[in-house]
């Protein structure tokens, strides 16, 4: 598997595990962005359409599944920031809008998630790359994902400790509500895109 998008949704409490991986975002600051979108407009239609198509293509008879179209499209949006050419064109066809508009819409949508005295709905994003000299990351990819998604990017040896470190990141960014989304990282994995 070249890359995997993971989504974490949960309510169980657990211990906190610190992330200790190479942080590729060191020295990169999230810039203030100004999305020029109406979250009730075209973006809402796009997200709804994406969610319906996703559900139609993942439903299995007599199976209970829980998917988050928002989590999945955020992970794919981060991926699109590293795509170009035909790959980017195909991704934009799936989204129904261009990359820049998608980035802007998702940023505005996540900023508008409800918060109150006794509740909050938050989103956190990260990208985990296999620590291999063959894989390099461009500065503009890091900056775009920091600006629009607040994403952390980590380089990690994909060994027996990788799942523990990714799970630790998820647990930390879900206030301990989700303690595990991965049991192991396959040898052939290259990248994980995580939205919690």
Short mmCIF file of C-alpha atoms in Angstrom, two decimals:
data_model
loop_
_atom_site.label_atom_id
_atom_site.label_comp_id
_atom_site.label_asym_id
_atom_site.label_seq_id
_atom_site.Cartn_x
_atom_site.Cartn_y
_atom_site.Cartn_z
CA UNK A 1 0.00 0.00 0.00
CA UNK A 2 1.52 3.27 -1.08
CA UNK A 3 -0.49 5.37 1.31
CA UNK A 4 -3.33 4.97 3.73
CA UNK A 5 -5.85 7.49 5.02
CA UNK A 6 -6.99 6.82 8.55
CA UNK A 7 -9.80 8.42 10.44
CA UNK A 8 -10.25 8.23 14.18
CA UNK A 9 -13.60 8.69 15.89
CA UNK A 10 -14.19 7.49 19.44
CA UNK A 11 -15.17 8.11 23.04
CA UNK A 12 -13.01 5.82 25.25
CA UNK A 13 -10.47 7.28 27.72
CA UNK A 14 -6.89 5.97 27.85
CA UNK A 15 -3.31 6.86 28.88
CA UNK A 16 -1.37 9.57 27.05
CA UNK A 17 1.59 8.50 24.87
CA UNK A 18 4.05 11.13 23.61
CA UNK A 19 5.11 11.26 19.97
CA UNK A 20 8.88 10.98 19.43
CA UNK A 21 9.48 11.01 15.69
CA UNK A 22 11.35 13.31 13.32
CA UNK A 23 9.09 16.38 13.10
CA UNK A 24 9.41 17.66 9.53
CA UNK A 25 7.47 20.80 10.46
CA UNK A 26 10.27 22.17 12.62
CA UNK A 27 10.76 25.79 11.60
CA UNK A 28 7.49 25.95 9.65
CA UNK A 29 4.82 28.22 11.07
CA UNK A 30 1.15 28.04 10.16
CA UNK A 31 0.34 31.18 8.19
CA UNK A 32 -2.95 32.99 8.74
CA UNK A 33 -5.14 32.13 5.76
CA UNK A 34 -8.32 33.87 4.67
CA UNK A 35 -10.70 31.45 3.02
CA UNK A 36 -12.92 33.14 0.48
CA UNK A 37 -15.79 30.66 0.65
CA UNK A 38 -19.29 30.35 2.01
CA UNK A 39 -19.45 27.06 3.93
CA UNK A 40 -23.15 26.81 3.17
CA UNK A 41 -22.54 27.22 -0.58
CA UNK A 42 -20.78 25.07 -3.18
CA UNK A 43 -18.44 23.47 -0.64
CA UNK A 44 -21.35 22.07 1.38
CA UNK A 45 -22.79 20.52 -1.78
CA UNK A 46 -19.39 19.07 -2.65
CA UNK A 47 -18.90 17.56 0.82
CA UNK A 48 -22.43 16.13 0.84
CA UNK A 49 -22.00 14.66 -2.64
CA UNK A 50 -18.61 13.19 -1.71
CA UNK A 51 -20.08 11.68 1.47
CA UNK A 52 -22.98 10.05 -0.37
CA UNK A 53 -20.70 8.61 -3.08
CA UNK A 54 -18.28 7.38 -0.40
CA UNK A 55 -21.04 5.63 1.51
CA UNK A 56 -22.44 4.08 -1.67
CA UNK A 57 -19.03 2.65 -2.53
CA UNK A 58 -18.14 1.36 0.94
CA UNK A 59 -21.41 -0.16 2.11
CA UNK A 60 -21.43 -3.94 2.52
CA UNK A 61 -24.47 -6.09 3.12
CA UNK A 62 -25.10 -6.93 6.76
CA UNK A 63 -22.08 -4.92 7.92
CA UNK A 64 -22.15 -1.99 10.31
CA UNK A 65 -19.61 0.62 9.32
CA UNK A 66 -18.84 4.10 10.53
CA UNK A 67 -17.11 6.46 8.13
CA UNK A 68 -16.42 10.14 8.33
CA UNK A 69 -16.54 11.82 4.91
CA UNK A 70 -15.01 14.92 6.52
CA UNK A 71 -12.03 12.95 7.84
CA UNK A 72 -11.49 11.20 4.55
CA UNK A 73 -11.76 14.33 2.40
CA UNK A 74 -9.37 16.16 4.76
CA UNK A 75 -6.80 13.37 4.33
CA UNK A 76 -7.32 13.43 0.56
CA UNK A 77 -7.11 17.23 0.55
CA UNK A 78 -3.72 17.03 2.26
CA UNK A 79 -2.67 14.46 -0.35
CA UNK A 80 -3.82 16.72 -3.19
CA UNK A 81 -1.40 19.38 -1.96
CA UNK A 82 1.40 17.06 -3.08
CA UNK A 83 -0.21 16.00 -6.35
CA UNK A 84 0.26 17.41 -9.84
CA UNK A 85 -0.59 16.65 -13.46
CA UNK A 86 -3.03 13.87 -14.22
CA UNK A 87 -3.15 12.70 -10.59
CA UNK A 88 -4.25 16.14 -9.40
CA UNK A 89 -6.81 16.39 -12.22
CA UNK A 90 -8.31 13.04 -11.26
CA UNK A 91 -8.44 14.00 -7.59
CA UNK A 92 -10.19 17.27 -8.42
CA UNK A 93 -12.74 15.32 -10.48
CA UNK A 94 -13.47 13.14 -7.45
CA UNK A 95 -13.77 16.21 -5.19
CA UNK A 96 -15.92 18.12 -7.65
CA UNK A 97 -13.86 21.30 -7.06
CA UNK A 98 -10.26 22.43 -7.47
CA UNK A 99 -7.55 21.92 -4.87
CA UNK A 100 -7.36 25.57 -3.76
CA UNK A 101 -11.13 25.82 -3.34
CA UNK A 102 -11.17 22.52 -1.43
CA UNK A 103 -8.39 23.70 0.90
CA UNK A 104 -10.23 26.95 1.54
CA UNK A 105 -13.60 25.27 2.11
CA UNK A 106 -12.26 22.59 4.47
CA UNK A 107 -10.35 25.18 6.49
CA UNK A 108 -13.47 27.33 6.88
CA UNK A 109 -15.63 24.30 7.69
CA UNK A 110 -13.30 23.00 10.41
CA UNK A 111 -13.01 26.50 11.93
CA UNK A 112 -16.82 26.63 12.13
CA UNK A 113 -17.18 23.30 13.99
CA UNK A 114 -19.41 23.75 17.06
CA UNK A 115 -17.91 24.49 20.47
CA UNK A 116 -19.64 25.22 23.75
CA UNK A 117 -19.11 25.22 27.48
CA UNK A 118 -19.66 21.46 27.78
CA UNK A 119 -18.76 20.24 24.31
CA UNK A 120 -16.37 20.73 21.42
CA UNK A 121 -15.81 19.15 18.06
CA UNK A 122 -12.19 19.39 16.93
CA UNK A 123 -10.18 18.06 14.00
CA UNK A 124 -6.47 17.25 13.93
CA UNK A 125 -4.36 16.15 10.96
CA UNK A 126 -0.98 14.57 10.52
CA UNK A 127 1.09 12.89 7.84
CA UNK A 128 3.50 10.09 8.65
CA UNK A 129 6.22 9.26 6.12
CA UNK A 130 8.40 6.20 6.08
CA UNK A 131 11.96 7.16 7.07
CA UNK A 132 13.69 6.25 3.83
CA UNK A 133 16.28 8.33 1.93
CA UNK A 134 14.32 7.72 -1.30
CA UNK A 135 11.45 9.87 0.01
CA UNK A 136 11.80 13.62 0.24
CA UNK A 137 9.21 16.23 1.09
CA UNK A 138 8.91 19.59 -0.63
CA UNK A 139 8.67 22.73 1.45
CA UNK A 140 5.50 23.91 -0.35
CA UNK A 141 3.74 20.62 0.56
CA UNK A 142 4.62 21.11 4.23
CA UNK A 143 3.57 24.76 4.19
CA UNK A 144 0.23 24.14 2.42
CA UNK A 145 -0.71 21.40 4.86
CA UNK A 146 0.33 23.53 7.82
CA UNK A 147 -1.64 26.55 6.58
CA UNK A 148 -4.88 24.87 5.53
CA UNK A 149 -5.01 21.76 7.72
CA UNK A 150 -2.79 22.58 10.71
CA UNK A 151 -1.10 19.27 9.88
CA UNK A 152 2.00 17.93 11.51
CA UNK A 153 4.32 15.92 9.29
CA UNK A 154 6.55 13.24 10.82
CA UNK A 155 9.24 10.97 9.47
CA UNK A 156 9.18 7.62 11.21
CA UNK A 157 10.92 4.29 10.83
CA UNK A 158 8.04 1.95 9.99
CA UNK A 159 9.03 -0.76 12.45
CA UNK A 160 7.24 -2.30 15.45
CA UNK A 161 7.09 1.09 17.21
CA UNK A 162 5.45 3.02 14.35
CA UNK A 163 1.86 2.05 15.18
CA UNK A 164 2.48 2.96 18.82
CA UNK A 165 3.75 6.41 17.87
CA UNK A 166 0.88 7.11 15.47
CA UNK A 167 -1.60 5.87 18.08
CA UNK A 168 0.09 8.11 20.65
CA UNK A 169 -0.36 11.13 18.37
CA UNK A 170 -4.05 10.29 17.90
CA UNK A 171 -4.56 9.81 21.63
CA UNK A 172 -2.89 13.14 22.39
CA UNK A 173 -4.96 15.00 19.78
CA UNK A 174 -8.27 13.47 20.87
CA UNK A 175 -7.80 14.33 24.56
CA UNK A 176 -7.31 10.63 25.32
CA UNK A 177 -10.63 9.60 23.78
CA UNK A 178 -9.09 7.40 21.10
CA UNK A 179 -6.17 5.22 22.10
CA UNK A 180 -5.69 3.07 19.00
CA UNK A 181 -6.41 3.27 15.28
CA UNK A 182 -3.60 0.99 14.12
CA UNK A 183 -2.47 -2.38 15.42
CA UNK A 184 0.57 -2.55 13.12
CA UNK A 185 2.21 -0.80 10.17
CA UNK A 186 2.74 -3.12 7.18
CA UNK A 187 6.25 -3.40 5.78
CA UNK A 188 5.24 -2.02 2.37
CA UNK A 189 3.50 1.11 3.77
CA UNK A 190 5.04 4.42 2.68
CA UNK A 191 2.76 7.05 4.15
CA UNK A 192 -0.16 7.45 6.56
CA UNK A 193 -2.53 10.41 6.44
CA UNK A 194 -4.30 10.71 9.76
CA UNK A 195 -7.34 12.79 10.66
CA UNK A 196 -8.72 12.57 14.17
#
